[in-house]
Short mmCIF file of C-alpha atoms in Angstrom, two decimals:
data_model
loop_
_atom_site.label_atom_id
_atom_site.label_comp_id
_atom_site.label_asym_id
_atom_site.label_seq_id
_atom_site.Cartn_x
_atom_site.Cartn_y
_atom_site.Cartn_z
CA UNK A 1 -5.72 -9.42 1.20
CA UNK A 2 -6.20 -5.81 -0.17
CA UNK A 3 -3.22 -3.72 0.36
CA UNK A 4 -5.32 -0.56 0.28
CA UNK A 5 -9.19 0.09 1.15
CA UNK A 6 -10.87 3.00 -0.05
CA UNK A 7 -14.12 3.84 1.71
CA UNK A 8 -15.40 7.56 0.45
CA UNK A 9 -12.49 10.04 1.29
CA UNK A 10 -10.97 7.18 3.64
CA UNK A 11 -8.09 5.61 2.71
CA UNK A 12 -6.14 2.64 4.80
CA UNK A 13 -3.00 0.83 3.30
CA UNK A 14 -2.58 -2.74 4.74
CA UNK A 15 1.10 -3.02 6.94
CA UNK A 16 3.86 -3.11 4.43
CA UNK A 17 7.11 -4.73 4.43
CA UNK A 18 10.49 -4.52 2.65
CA UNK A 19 9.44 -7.05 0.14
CA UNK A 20 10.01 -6.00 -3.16
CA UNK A 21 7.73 -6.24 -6.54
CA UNK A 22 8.93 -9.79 -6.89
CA UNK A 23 7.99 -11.06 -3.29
CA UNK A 24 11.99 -10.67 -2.64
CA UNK A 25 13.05 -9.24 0.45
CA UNK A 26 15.24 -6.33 -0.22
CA UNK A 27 17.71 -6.41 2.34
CA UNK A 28 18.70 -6.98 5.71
CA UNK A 29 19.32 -3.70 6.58
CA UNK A 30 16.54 -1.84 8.66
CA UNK A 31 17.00 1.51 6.39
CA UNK A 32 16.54 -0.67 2.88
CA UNK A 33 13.22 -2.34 4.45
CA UNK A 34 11.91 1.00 5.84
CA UNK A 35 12.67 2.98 2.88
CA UNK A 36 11.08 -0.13 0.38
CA UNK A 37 8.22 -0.30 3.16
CA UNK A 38 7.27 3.51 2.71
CA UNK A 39 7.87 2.79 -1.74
CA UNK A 40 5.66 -0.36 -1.39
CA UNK A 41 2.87 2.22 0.68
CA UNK A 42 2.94 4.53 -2.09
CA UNK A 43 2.42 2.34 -4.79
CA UNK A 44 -0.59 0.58 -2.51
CA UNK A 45 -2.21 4.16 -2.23
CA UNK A 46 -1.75 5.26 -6.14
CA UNK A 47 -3.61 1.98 -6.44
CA UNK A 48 -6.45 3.85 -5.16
CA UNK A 49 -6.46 7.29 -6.44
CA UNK A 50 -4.41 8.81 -3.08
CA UNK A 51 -0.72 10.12 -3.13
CA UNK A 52 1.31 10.43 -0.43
CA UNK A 53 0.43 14.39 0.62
CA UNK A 54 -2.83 12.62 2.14
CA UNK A 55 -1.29 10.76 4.14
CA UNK A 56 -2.85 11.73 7.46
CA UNK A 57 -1.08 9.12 9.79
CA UNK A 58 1.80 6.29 9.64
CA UNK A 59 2.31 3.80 12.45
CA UNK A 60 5.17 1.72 11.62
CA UNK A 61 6.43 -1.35 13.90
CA UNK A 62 10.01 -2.05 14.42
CA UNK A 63 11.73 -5.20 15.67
CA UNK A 64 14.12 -3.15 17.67
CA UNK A 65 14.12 -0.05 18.72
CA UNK A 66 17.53 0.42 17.12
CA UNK A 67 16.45 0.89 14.04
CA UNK A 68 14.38 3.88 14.64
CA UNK A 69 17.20 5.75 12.92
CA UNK A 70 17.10 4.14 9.61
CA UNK A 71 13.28 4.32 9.52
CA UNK A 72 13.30 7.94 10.30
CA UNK A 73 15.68 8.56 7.17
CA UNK A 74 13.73 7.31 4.75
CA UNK A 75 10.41 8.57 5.58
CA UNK A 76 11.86 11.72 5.76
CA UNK A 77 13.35 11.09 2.27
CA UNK A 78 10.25 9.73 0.58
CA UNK A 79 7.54 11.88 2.49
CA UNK A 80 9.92 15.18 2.50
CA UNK A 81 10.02 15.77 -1.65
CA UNK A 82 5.72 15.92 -1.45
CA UNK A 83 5.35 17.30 1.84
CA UNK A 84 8.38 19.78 3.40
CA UNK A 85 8.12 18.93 7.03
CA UNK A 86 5.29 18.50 7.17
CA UNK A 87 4.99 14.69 7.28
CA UNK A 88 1.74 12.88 8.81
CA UNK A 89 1.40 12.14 12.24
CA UNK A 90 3.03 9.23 12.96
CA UNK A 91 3.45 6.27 15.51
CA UNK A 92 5.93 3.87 16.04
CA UNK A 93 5.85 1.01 18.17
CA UNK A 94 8.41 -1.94 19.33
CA UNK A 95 7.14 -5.34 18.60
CA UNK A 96 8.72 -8.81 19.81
CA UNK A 97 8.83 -10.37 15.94
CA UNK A 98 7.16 -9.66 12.65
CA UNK A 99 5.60 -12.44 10.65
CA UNK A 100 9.19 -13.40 8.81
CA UNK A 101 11.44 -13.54 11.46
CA UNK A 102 13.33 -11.60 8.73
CA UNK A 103 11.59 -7.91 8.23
CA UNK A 104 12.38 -5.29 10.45
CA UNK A 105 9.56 -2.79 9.88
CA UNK A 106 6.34 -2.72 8.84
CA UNK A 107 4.50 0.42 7.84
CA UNK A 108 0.73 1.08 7.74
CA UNK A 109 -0.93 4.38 6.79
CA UNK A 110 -4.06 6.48 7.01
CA UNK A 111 -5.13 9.00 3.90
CA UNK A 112 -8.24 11.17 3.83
CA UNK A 113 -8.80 11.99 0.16
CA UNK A 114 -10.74 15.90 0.26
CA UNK A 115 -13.82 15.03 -1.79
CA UNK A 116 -13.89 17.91 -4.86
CA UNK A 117 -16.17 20.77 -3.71
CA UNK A 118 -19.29 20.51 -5.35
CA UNK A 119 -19.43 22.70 -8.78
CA UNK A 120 -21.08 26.70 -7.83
CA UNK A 121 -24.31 27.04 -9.28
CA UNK A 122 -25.01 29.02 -12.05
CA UNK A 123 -27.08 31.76 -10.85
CA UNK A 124 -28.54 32.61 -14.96
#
């Protein structure tokens, strides 16, 4: 599985979870997995050329709708340093379980990466 597709100026990063670089889950605490989540989607996009000003859209999933909170901190925290307020669009939606009974969130993301403006030509 890819955890990020680039297709032209699309970009989509695969769901990511509060797994760390070793496979380890970080924590059991919903702000630790949300703000690891949001780390582990900017690593997936710089692993394609895109940072996280072009990120165009986040859905992220929760287990409970408790831990919108936490999840809210740290995207404001990791998106707010690159972006002021103005973070992507965003989505969030209540599931019944993720895949490890474990994880708490999941975050996905959408990037558009601008395509450089072709060079003028020289009139001479």
């Amino acid at each position: 599985m890819s955890q990020a597709v680039r297709t032209g100026a699309a970009v989509i990063v695969s769901g990511q979870v509060g797994l760390d670089a070793t496979g380890k889950l970080v924590s059991d605490d919903p702000y630790e997995q949300a703000k690891q989540s949001l780390v582990n989607v900017q690593l997936a996009l710089e692993g394609v050329g895109a940072t996280l000003s072009q990120v165009t859209k986040l859905v992220c999933y929760l287990t409970d709708p408790g831990h919108f909170p936490a999840y809210s901190t740290a995207k404001r925290e990791i998106f707010g340093p690159q972006n002021g307020d103005d973070a992507p669009a965003s989505t969030t939606v209540v599931v019944a379980a993720l895949l490890d009974p474990r994880m708490l969130i999941e975050v996905e993301a959408y990037a558009y990466i601008a395509e450089p403006a072709p060079a003028e030509l020289d009139p001479s």
